[in-house]
Amino acid sequence: MKVSWAMTVMAVDDNPANLKLIGALLEDMVQHVELCDSGHQAVERAKQMPFDLILMDIQMPDMDGIRACELIHQLPHQQQTPVIAVTAHAMAGQKEKLLGAGMSDYLAKPIEEERLHNLLLRYKPGSGISSRVVTPEVNEICGEPECNPRLATGTTPGSRKNRFSARYAANVTRFPA
């Protein structure tokens, strides 16, 4: 799914394998990708340049994703930047907690290409989505079966997970840890 939208996206995750995978996926979809391995690094990078979208792991040592999101949104040029919570904790209450803490949306791990593509499509510049306004429609890409009927019925196109594994293996050297 090679797209390449004119977007600058930052991905933040303390797990090197997760960061490499999301970097490889994003590289095929957007023009510029910044990878950060900590909340502190993400805040510092956000001070230096504006982003169209930030994908933020929630559980990280030293500074968690919620605190990093708060600090990034305090920056004048990042106040409206959508910050998407990326987490393996897909419990119903967790999603609402993250949205209430200032996250714009929620993306469940493991990240799948189609879900990431839909998220980027929704938040790309010119999409009309206001980053800080959370509506039920905005959060329908969470990747849970109740959000996407195709996931519940198993009718997603192709074998995406196998394609991810192959792409990750082929691109692992592009994004050193």
JSON list of N, CA and C in Angstrom, two decimals, residues 66-134:
[
{"chain": "A", "resi": 66, "resn": "ILE", "atom": "N", "xyz": [1.05, 9.95, 27.85]},
{"chain": "A", "resi": 66, "resn": "ILE", "atom": "CA", "xyz": [0.07, 10.97, 28.25]},
{"chain": "A", "resi": 66, "resn": "ILE", "atom": "C", "xyz": [0.77, 12.26, 28.64]},
{"chain": "A", "resi": 67, "resn": "ARG", "atom": "N", "xyz": [1.82, 12.15, 29.44]},
{"chain": "A", "resi": 67, "resn": "ARG", "atom": "CA", "xyz": [2.57, 13.35, 29.85]},
{"chain": "A", "resi": 67, "resn": "ARG", "atom": "C", "xyz": [3.25, 14.00, 28.65]},
{"chain": "A", "resi": 68, "resn": "ALA", "atom": "N", "xyz": [3.82, 13.20, 27.77]},
{"chain": "A", "resi": 68, "resn": "ALA", "atom": "CA", "xyz": [4.46, 13.74, 26.57]},
{"chain": "A", "resi": 68, "resn": "ALA", "atom": "C", "xyz": [3.43, 14.48, 25.71]},
{"chain": "A", "resi": 69, "resn": "CYS", "atom": "N", "xyz": [2.23, 13.92, 25.59]},
{"chain": "A", "resi": 69, "resn": "CYS", "atom": "CA", "xyz": [1.15, 14.56, 24.84]},
{"chain": "A", "resi": 69, "resn": "CYS", "atom": "C", "xyz": [0.81, 15.92, 25.45]},
{"chain": "A", "resi": 70, "resn": "GLU", "atom": "N", "xyz": [0.69, 15.97, 26.77]},
{"chain": "A", "resi": 70, "resn": "GLU", "atom": "CA", "xyz": [0.38, 17.23, 27.45]},
{"chain": "A", "resi": 70, "resn": "GLU", "atom": "C", "xyz": [1.44, 18.29, 27.15]},
{"chain": "A", "resi": 71, "resn": "LEU", "atom": "N", "xyz": [2.71, 17.91, 27.26]},
{"chain": "A", "resi": 71, "resn": "LEU", "atom": "CA", "xyz": [3.80, 18.86, 27.03]},
{"chain": "A", "resi": 71, "resn": "LEU", "atom": "C", "xyz": [3.86, 19.31, 25.57]},
{"chain": "A", "resi": 72, "resn": "ILE", "atom": "N", "xyz": [3.62, 18.40, 24.65]},
{"chain": "A", "resi": 72, "resn": "ILE", "atom": "CA", "xyz": [3.63, 18.75, 23.23]},
{"chain": "A", "resi": 72, "resn": "ILE", "atom": "C", "xyz": [2.50, 19.72, 22.92]},
{"chain": "A", "resi": 73, "resn": "HIS", "atom": "N", "xyz": [1.32, 19.50, 23.48]},
{"chain": "A", "resi": 73, "resn": "HIS", "atom": "CA", "xyz": [0.19, 20.39, 23.21]},
{"chain": "A", "resi": 73, "resn": "HIS", "atom": "C", "xyz": [0.35, 21.76, 23.86]},
{"chain": "A", "resi": 74, "resn": "GLN", "atom": "N", "xyz": [1.30, 21.92, 24.77]},
{"chain": "A", "resi": 74, "resn": "GLN", "atom": "CA", "xyz": [1.58, 23.23, 25.35]},
{"chain": "A", "resi": 74, "resn": "GLN", "atom": "C", "xyz": [2.44, 24.09, 24.42]},
{"chain": "A", "resi": 75, "resn": "LEU", "atom": "N", "xyz": [3.06, 23.47, 23.43]},
{"chain": "A", "resi": 75, "resn": "LEU", "atom": "CA", "xyz": [3.88, 24.22, 22.47]},
{"chain": "A", "resi": 75, "resn": "LEU", "atom": "C", "xyz": [2.96, 24.96, 21.50]},
{"chain": "A", "resi": 76, "resn": "PRO", "atom": "N", "xyz": [3.21, 26.26, 21.28]},
{"chain": "A", "resi": 76, "resn": "PRO", "atom": "CA", "xyz": [2.31, 27.05, 20.42]},
{"chain": "A", "resi": 76, "resn": "PRO", "atom": "C", "xyz": [2.07, 26.44, 19.04]},
{"chain": "A", "resi": 77, "resn": "HIS", "atom": "N", "xyz": [3.09, 25.90, 18.41]},
{"chain": "A", "resi": 77, "resn": "HIS", "atom": "CA", "xyz": [2.94, 25.35, 17.06]},
{"chain": "A", "resi": 77, "resn": "HIS", "atom": "C", "xyz": [2.45, 23.90, 17.04]},
{"chain": "A", "resi": 78, "resn": "GLN", "atom": "N", "xyz": [2.20, 23.33, 18.21]},
{"chain": "A", "resi": 78, "resn": "GLN", "atom": "CA", "xyz": [1.72, 21.94, 18.28]},
{"chain": "A", "resi": 78, "resn": "GLN", "atom": "C", "xyz": [0.37, 21.82, 18.99]},
{"chain": "A", "resi": 79, "resn": "GLN", "atom": "N", "xyz": [-0.25, 22.94, 19.32]},
{"chain": "A", "resi": 79, "resn": "GLN", "atom": "CA", "xyz": [-1.49, 22.88, 20.10]},
{"chain": "A", "resi": 79, "resn": "GLN", "atom": "C", "xyz": [-2.61, 22.11, 19.41]},
{"chain": "A", "resi": 80, "resn": "GLN", "atom": "N", "xyz": [-2.66, 22.14, 18.10]},
{"chain": "A", "resi": 80, "resn": "GLN", "atom": "CA", "xyz": [-3.71, 21.45, 17.36]},
{"chain": "A", "resi": 80, "resn": "GLN", "atom": "C", "xyz": [-3.23, 20.16, 16.71]},
{"chain": "A", "resi": 81, "resn": "THR", "atom": "N", "xyz": [-2.00, 19.76, 16.98]},
{"chain": "A", "resi": 81, "resn": "THR", "atom": "CA", "xyz": [-1.46, 18.54, 16.38]},
{"chain": "A", "resi": 81, "resn": "THR", "atom": "C", "xyz": [-2.15, 17.32, 16.96]},
{"chain": "A", "resi": 82, "resn": "PRO", "atom": "N", "xyz": [-2.72, 16.47, 16.11]},
{"chain": "A", "resi": 82, "resn": "PRO", "atom": "CA", "xyz": [-3.34, 15.25, 16.63]},
{"chain": "A", "resi": 82, "resn": "PRO", "atom": "C", "xyz": [-2.28, 14.30, 17.19]},
{"chain": "A", "resi": 83, "resn": "VAL", "atom": "N", "xyz": [-2.50, 13.85, 18.41]},
{"chain": "A", "resi": 83, "resn": "VAL", "atom": "CA", "xyz": [-1.63, 12.85, 19.02]},
{"chain": "A", "resi": 83, "resn": "VAL", "atom": "C", "xyz": [-2.48, 11.60, 19.21]},
{"chain": "A", "resi": 84, "resn": "ILE", "atom": "N", "xyz": [-2.04, 10.52, 18.58]},
{"chain": "A", "resi": 84, "resn": "ILE", "atom": "CA", "xyz": [-2.79, 9.27, 18.59]},
{"chain": "A", "resi": 84, "resn": "ILE", "atom": "C", "xyz": [-2.16, 8.31, 19.60]},
{"chain": "A", "resi": 85, "resn": "ALA", "atom": "N", "xyz": [-2.95, 7.84, 20.54]},
{"chain": "A", "resi": 85, "resn": "ALA", "atom": "CA", "xyz": [-2.47, 6.87, 21.52]},
{"chain": "A", "resi": 85, "resn": "ALA", "atom": "C", "xyz": [-2.29, 5.52, 20.82]},
{"chain": "A", "resi": 86, "resn": "VAL", "atom": "N", "xyz": [-1.11, 4.94, 20.99]},
{"chain": "A", "resi": 86, "resn": "VAL", "atom": "CA", "xyz": [-0.82, 3.62, 20.43]},
{"chain": "A", "resi": 86, "resn": "VAL", "atom": "C", "xyz": [-0.51, 2.70, 21.60]},
{"chain": "A", "resi": 87, "resn": "THR", "atom": "N", "xyz": [-1.35, 1.69, 21.80]},
{"chain": "A", "resi": 87, "resn": "THR", "atom": "CA", "xyz": [-1.16, 0.84, 22.97]},
{"chain": "A", "resi": 87, "resn": "THR", "atom": "C", "xyz": [-1.73, -0.56, 22.74]},
{"chain": "A", "resi": 88, "resn": "ALA", "atom": "N", "xyz": [-1.17, -1.50, 23.45]},
{"chain": "A", "resi": 88, "resn": "ALA", "atom": "CA", "xyz": [-1.67, -2.88, 23.40]},
{"chain": "A", "resi": 88, "resn": "ALA", "atom": "C", "xyz": [-2.81, -3.09, 24.40]},
{"chain": "A", "resi": 89, "resn": "HIS", "atom": "N", "xyz": [-3.04, -2.12, 25.26]},
{"chain": "A", "resi": 89, "resn": "HIS", "atom": "CA", "xyz": [-4.10, -2.23, 26.27]},
{"chain": "A", "resi": 89, "resn": "HIS", "atom": "C", "xyz": [-5.41, -1.76, 25.67]},
{"chain": "A", "resi": 90, "resn": "ALA", "atom": "N", "xyz": [-6.13, -2.68, 25.08]},
{"chain": "A", "resi": 90, "resn": "ALA", "atom": "CA", "xyz": [-7.35, -2.35, 24.33]},
{"chain": "A", "resi": 90, "resn": "ALA", "atom": "C", "xyz": [-8.61, -2.51, 25.17]},
{"chain": "A", "resi": 91, "resn": "MET", "atom": "N", "xyz": [-8.53, -2.24, 26.44]},
{"chain": "A", "resi": 91, "resn": "MET", "atom": "CA", "xyz": [-9.71, -2.33, 27.29]},
{"chain": "A", "resi": 91, "resn": "MET", "atom": "C", "xyz": [-10.61, -1.11, 27.05]},
{"chain": "A", "resi": 92, "resn": "ALA", "atom": "N", "xyz": [-11.90, -1.31, 27.14]},
{"chain": "A", "resi": 92, "resn": "ALA", "atom": "CA", "xyz": [-12.86, -0.24, 26.84]},
{"chain": "A", "resi": 92, "resn": "ALA", "atom": "C", "xyz": [-12.60, 1.01, 27.68]},
{"chain": "A", "resi": 93, "resn": "GLY", "atom": "N", "xyz": [-12.40, 0.88, 28.95]},
{"chain": "A", "resi": 93, "resn": "GLY", "atom": "CA", "xyz": [-12.17, 2.04, 29.81]},
{"chain": "A", "resi": 93, "resn": "GLY", "atom": "C", "xyz": [-10.87, 2.77, 29.50]},
{"chain": "A", "resi": 94, "resn": "GLN", "atom": "N", "xyz": [-9.87, 2.04, 29.03]},
{"chain": "A", "resi": 94, "resn": "GLN", "atom": "CA", "xyz": [-8.59, 2.64, 28.69]},
{"chain": "A", "resi": 94, "resn": "GLN", "atom": "C", "xyz": [-8.74, 3.63, 27.54]},
{"chain": "A", "resi": 95, "resn": "LYS", "atom": "N", "xyz": [-9.52, 3.27, 26.55]},
{"chain": "A", "resi": 95, "resn": "LYS", "atom": "CA", "xyz": [-9.72, 4.14, 25.38]},
{"chain": "A", "resi": 95, "resn": "LYS", "atom": "C", "xyz": [-10.30, 5.48, 25.82]},
{"chain": "A", "resi": 96, "resn": "GLU", "atom": "N", "xyz": [-11.34, 5.46, 26.63]},
{"chain": "A", "resi": 96, "resn": "GLU", "atom": "CA", "xyz": [-11.97, 6.69, 27.08]},
{"chain": "A", "resi": 96, "resn": "GLU", "atom": "C", "xyz": [-11.01, 7.51, 27.94]},
{"chain": "A", "resi": 97, "resn": "LYS", "atom": "N", "xyz": [-10.22, 6.84, 28.77]},
{"chain": "A", "resi": 97, "resn": "LYS", "atom": "CA", "xyz": [-9.25, 7.53, 29.61]},
{"chain": "A", "resi": 97, "resn": "LYS", "atom": "C", "xyz": [-8.23, 8.28, 28.75]},
{"chain": "A", "resi": 98, "resn": "LEU", "atom": "N", "xyz": [-7.75, 7.63, 27.71]},
{"chain": "A", "resi": 98, "resn": "LEU", "atom": "CA", "xyz": [-6.75, 8.26, 26.84]},
{"chain": "A", "resi": 98, "resn": "LEU", "atom": "C", "xyz": [-7.34, 9.44, 26.09]},
{"chain": "A", "resi": 99, "resn": "LEU", "atom": "N", "xyz": [-8.54, 9.30, 25.59]},
{"chain": "A", "resi": 99, "resn": "LEU", "atom": "CA", "xyz": [-9.19, 10.41, 24.89]},
{"chain": "A", "resi": 99, "resn": "LEU", "atom": "C", "xyz": [-9.44, 11.57, 25.84]},
{"chain": "A", "resi": 100, "resn": "GLY", "atom": "N", "xyz": [-9.81, 11.26, 27.08]},
{"chain": "A", "resi": 100, "resn": "GLY", "atom": "CA", "xyz": [-10.03, 12.30, 28.08]},
{"chain": "A", "resi": 100, "resn": "GLY", "atom": "C", "xyz": [-8.76, 13.00, 28.51]},
{"chain": "A", "resi": 101, "resn": "ALA", "atom": "N", "xyz": [-7.62, 12.34, 28.32]},
{"chain": "A", "resi": 101, "resn": "ALA", "atom": "CA", "xyz": [-6.33, 12.92, 28.71]},
{"chain": "A", "resi": 101, "resn": "ALA", "atom": "C", "xyz": [-5.71, 13.78, 27.61]},
{"chain": "A", "resi": 102, "resn": "GLY", "atom": "N", "xyz": [-6.42, 13.95, 26.50]},
{"chain": "A", "resi": 102, "resn": "GLY", "atom": "CA", "xyz": [-5.91, 14.83, 25.45]},
{"chain": "A", "resi": 102, "resn": "GLY", "atom": "C", "xyz": [-5.48, 14.14, 24.17]},
{"chain": "A", "resi": 103, "resn": "MET", "atom": "N", "xyz": [-5.54, 12.83, 24.16]},
{"chain": "A", "resi": 103, "resn": "MET", "atom": "CA", "xyz": [-5.23, 12.12, 22.92]},
{"chain": "A", "resi": 103, "resn": "MET", "atom": "C", "xyz": [-6.37, 12.36, 21.93]},
{"chain": "A", "resi": 104, "resn": "SER", "atom": "N", "xyz": [-6.05, 12.43, 20.66]},
{"chain": "A", "resi": 104, "resn": "SER", "atom": "CA", "xyz": [-7.06, 12.68, 19.64]},
{"chain": "A", "resi": 104, "resn": "SER", "atom": "C", "xyz": [-7.76, 11.41, 19.19]},
{"chain": "A", "resi": 105, "resn": "ASP", "atom": "N", "xyz": [-7.08, 10.30, 19.31]},
{"chain": "A", "resi": 105, "resn": "ASP", "atom": "CA", "xyz": [-7.62, 9.04, 18.82]},
{"chain": "A", "resi": 105, "resn": "ASP", "atom": "C", "xyz": [-6.83, 7.91, 19.45]},
{"chain": "A", "resi": 106, "resn": "TYR", "atom": "N", "xyz": [-7.13, 6.69, 19.04]},
{"chain": "A", "resi": 106, "resn": "TYR", "atom": "CA", "xyz": [-6.60, 5.49, 19.67]},
{"chain": "A", "resi": 106, "resn": "TYR", "atom": "C", "xyz": [-6.32, 4.47, 18.58]},
{"chain": "A", "resi": 107, "resn": "LEU", "atom": "N", "xyz": [-5.14, 3.88, 18.60]},
{"chain": "A", "resi": 107, "resn": "LEU", "atom": "CA", "xyz": [-4.77, 2.84, 17.65]},
{"chain": "A", "resi": 107, "resn": "LEU", "atom": "C", "xyz": [-4.23, 1.66, 18.45]},
{"chain": "A", "resi": 108, "resn": "ALA", "atom": "N", "xyz": [-4.88, 0.52, 18.31]},
{"chain": "A", "resi": 108, "resn": "ALA", "atom": "CA", "xyz": [-4.50, -0.66, 19.08]},
{"chain": "A", "resi": 108, "resn": "ALA", "atom": "C", "xyz": [-3.32, -1.38, 18.44]},
{"chain": "A", "resi": 109, "resn": "LYS", "atom": "N", "xyz": [-2.44, -1.90, 19.29]},
{"chain": "A", "resi": 109, "resn": "LYS", "atom": "CA", "xyz": [-1.36, -2.78, 18.83]},
{"chain": "A", "resi": 109, "resn": "LYS", "atom": "C", "xyz": [-1.91, -4.20, 18.81]},
{"chain": "A", "resi": 110, "resn": "PRO", "atom": "N", "xyz": [-1.45, -5.05, 17.95]},
{"chain": "A", "resi": 110, "resn": "PRO", "atom": "CA", "xyz": [-0.43, -4.80, 16.94]},
{"chain": "A", "resi": 110, "resn": "PRO", "atom": "C", "xyz": [-0.98, -3.92, 15.82]},
{"chain": "A", "resi": 111, "resn": "ILE", "atom": "N", "xyz": [-0.15, -3.03, 15.34]},
{"chain": "A", "resi": 111, "resn": "ILE", "atom": "CA", "xyz": [-0.56, -2.10, 14.29]},
{"chain": "A", "resi": 111, "resn": "ILE", "atom": "C", "xyz": [-0.64, -2.85, 12.96]},
{"chain": "A", "resi": 112, "resn": "GLU", "atom": "N", "xyz": [-1.76, -2.67, 12.30]},
{"chain": "A", "resi": 112, "resn": "GLU", "atom": "CA", "xyz": [-1.95, -3.28, 10.99]},
{"chain": "A", "resi": 112, "resn": "GLU", "atom": "C", "xyz": [-2.00, -2.18, 9.94]},
{"chain": "A", "resi": 113, "resn": "GLU", "atom": "N", "xyz": [-1.47, -2.49, 8.78]},
{"chain": "A", "resi": 113, "resn": "GLU", "atom": "CA", "xyz": [-1.33, -1.51, 7.70]},
{"chain": "A", "resi": 113, "resn": "GLU", "atom": "C", "xyz": [-2.65, -0.83, 7.34]},
{"chain": "A", "resi": 114, "resn": "GLU", "atom": "N", "xyz": [-3.71, -1.58, 7.21]},
{"chain": "A", "resi": 114, "resn": "GLU", "atom": "CA", "xyz": [-4.99, -0.98, 6.81]},
{"chain": "A", "resi": 114, "resn": "GLU", "atom": "C", "xyz": [-5.50, 0.00, 7.87]},
{"chain": "A", "resi": 115, "resn": "ARG", "atom": "N", "xyz": [-5.35, -0.35, 9.12]},
{"chain": "A", "resi": 115, "resn": "ARG", "atom": "CA", "xyz": [-5.79, 0.56, 10.20]},
{"chain": "A", "resi": 115, "resn": "ARG", "atom": "C", "xyz": [-4.96, 1.83, 10.20]},
{"chain": "A", "resi": 116, "resn": "LEU", "atom": "N", "xyz": [-3.65, 1.69, 10.04]},
{"chain": "A", "resi": 116, "resn": "LEU", "atom": "CA", "xyz": [-2.78, 2.86, 10.00]},
{"chain": "A", "resi": 116, "resn": "LEU", "atom": "C", "xyz": [-3.12, 3.72, 8.79]},
{"chain": "A", "resi": 117, "resn": "HIS", "atom": "N", "xyz": [-3.33, 3.11, 7.65]},
{"chain": "A", "resi": 117, "resn": "HIS", "atom": "CA", "xyz": [-3.71, 3.83, 6.44]},
{"chain": "A", "resi": 117, "resn": "HIS", "atom": "C", "xyz": [-5.00, 4.63, 6.67]},
{"chain": "A", "resi": 118, "resn": "ASN", "atom": "N", "xyz": [-6.00, 4.01, 7.27]},
{"chain": "A", "resi": 118, "resn": "ASN", "atom": "CA", "xyz": [-7.27, 4.69, 7.54]},
{"chain": "A", "resi": 118, "resn": "ASN", "atom": "C", "xyz": [-7.09, 5.85, 8.51]},
{"chain": "A", "resi": 119, "resn": "LEU", "atom": "N", "xyz": [-6.24, 5.68, 9.49]},
{"chain": "A", "resi": 119, "resn": "LEU", "atom": "CA", "xyz": [-5.96, 6.74, 10.44]},
{"chain": "A", "resi": 119, "resn": "LEU", "atom": "C", "xyz": [-5.30, 7.92, 9.73]},
{"chain": "A", "resi": 120, "resn": "LEU", "atom": "N", "xyz": [-4.29, 7.65, 8.91]},
{"chain": "A", "resi": 120, "resn": "LEU", "atom": "CA", "xyz": [-3.61, 8.72, 8.17]},
{"chain": "A", "resi": 120, "resn": "LEU", "atom": "C", "xyz": [-4.58, 9.42, 7.22]},
{"chain": "A", "resi": 121, "resn": "LEU", "atom": "N", "xyz": [-5.42, 8.67, 6.58]},
{"chain": "A", "resi": 121, "resn": "LEU", "atom": "CA", "xyz": [-6.41, 9.25, 5.67]},
{"chain": "A", "resi": 121, "resn": "LEU", "atom": "C", "xyz": [-7.33, 10.20, 6.42]},
{"chain": "A", "resi": 122, "resn": "ARG", "atom": "N", "xyz": [-7.72, 9.80, 7.61]},
{"chain": "A", "resi": 122, "resn": "ARG", "atom": "CA", "xyz": [-8.63, 10.62, 8.42]},
{"chain": "A", "resi": 122, "resn": "ARG", "atom": "C", "xyz": [-7.96, 11.91, 8.91]},
{"chain": "A", "resi": 123, "resn": "TYR", "atom": "N", "xyz": [-6.67, 11.86, 9.23]},
{"chain": "A", "resi": 123, "resn": "TYR", "atom": "CA", "xyz": [-5.99, 13.01, 9.82]},
{"chain": "A", "resi": 123, "resn": "TYR", "atom": "C", "xyz": [-5.08, 13.78, 8.87]},
{"chain": "A", "resi": 124, "resn": "LYS", "atom": "N", "xyz": [-4.99, 13.37, 7.63]},
{"chain": "A", "resi": 124, "resn": "LYS", "atom": "CA", "xyz": [-4.10, 14.08, 6.71]},
{"chain": "A", "resi": 124, "resn": "LYS", "atom": "C", "xyz": [-4.57, 15.52, 6.55]},
{"chain": "A", "resi": 125, "resn": "PRO", "atom": "N", "xyz": [-3.64, 16.44, 6.31]},
{"chain": "A", "resi": 125, "resn": "PRO", "atom": "CA", "xyz": [-4.02, 17.84, 6.13]},
{"chain": "A", "resi": 125, "resn": "PRO", "atom": "C", "xyz": [-5.10, 17.98, 5.05]},
{"chain": "A", "resi": 126, "resn": "GLY", "atom": "N", "xyz": [-6.09, 18.80, 5.36]},
{"chain": "A", "resi": 126, "resn": "GLY", "atom": "CA", "xyz": [-7.18, 19.01, 4.42]},
{"chain": "A", "resi": 126, "resn": "GLY", "atom": "C", "xyz": [-8.34, 18.04, 4.59]},
{"chain": "A", "resi": 127, "resn": "SER", "atom": "N", "xyz": [-8.24, 17.14, 5.56]},
{"chain": "A", "resi": 127, "resn": "SER", "atom": "CA", "xyz": [-9.31, 16.15, 5.77]},
{"chain": "A", "resi": 127, "resn": "SER", "atom": "C", "xyz": [-10.52, 16.75, 6.47]},
{"chain": "A", "resi": 128, "resn": "GLY", "atom": "N", "xyz": [-10.32, 17.92, 7.09]},
{"chain": "A", "resi": 128, "resn": "GLY", "atom": "CA", "xyz": [-11.43, 18.55, 7.80]},
{"chain": "A", "resi": 128, "resn": "GLY", "atom": "C", "xyz": [-11.58, 18.10, 9.23]},
{"chain": "A", "resi": 129, "resn": "ILE", "atom": "N", "xyz": [-10.74, 17.19, 9.69]},
{"chain": "A", "resi": 129, "resn": "ILE", "atom": "CA", "xyz": [-10.81, 16.73, 11.08]},
{"chain": "A", "resi": 129, "resn": "ILE", "atom": "C", "xyz": [-10.07, 17.73, 11.96]},
{"chain": "A", "resi": 130, "resn": "SER", "atom": "N", "xyz": [-10.76, 18.26, 12.95]},
{"chain": "A", "resi": 130, "resn": "SER", "atom": "CA", "xyz": [-10.12, 19.12, 13.93]},
{"chain": "A", "resi": 130, "resn": "SER", "atom": "C", "xyz": [-9.43, 18.21, 14.95]},
{"chain": "A", "resi": 131, "resn": "SER", "atom": "N", "xyz": [-8.15, 18.41, 15.13]},
{"chain": "A", "resi": 131, "resn": "SER", "atom": "CA", "xyz": [-7.34, 17.49, 15.91]},
{"chain": "A", "resi": 131, "resn": "SER", "atom": "C", "xyz": [-7.80, 17.31, 17.35]},
{"chain": "A", "resi": 132, "resn": "ARG", "atom": "N", "xyz": [-8.29, 18.34, 17.97]},
{"chain": "A", "resi": 132, "resn": "ARG", "atom": "CA", "xyz": [-8.60, 18.25, 19.39]},
{"chain": "A", "resi": 132, "resn": "ARG", "atom": "C", "xyz": [-10.08, 17.98, 19.65]},
{"chain": "A", "resi": 133, "resn": "VAL", "atom": "N", "xyz": [-10.89, 17.90, 18.61]},
{"chain": "A", "resi": 133, "resn": "VAL", "atom": "CA", "xyz": [-12.31, 17.61, 18.78]},
{"chain": "A", "resi": 133, "resn": "VAL", "atom": "C", "xyz": [-12.54, 16.13, 18.56]},
{"chain": "A", "resi": 134, "resn": "VAL", "atom": "N", "xyz": [-12.94, 15.43, 19.60]},
{"chain": "A", "resi": 134, "resn": "VAL", "atom": "CA", "xyz": [-13.16, 14.00, 19.51]},
{"chain": "A", "resi": 134, "resn": "VAL", "atom": "C", "xyz": [-14.64, 13.73, 19.30]}
]
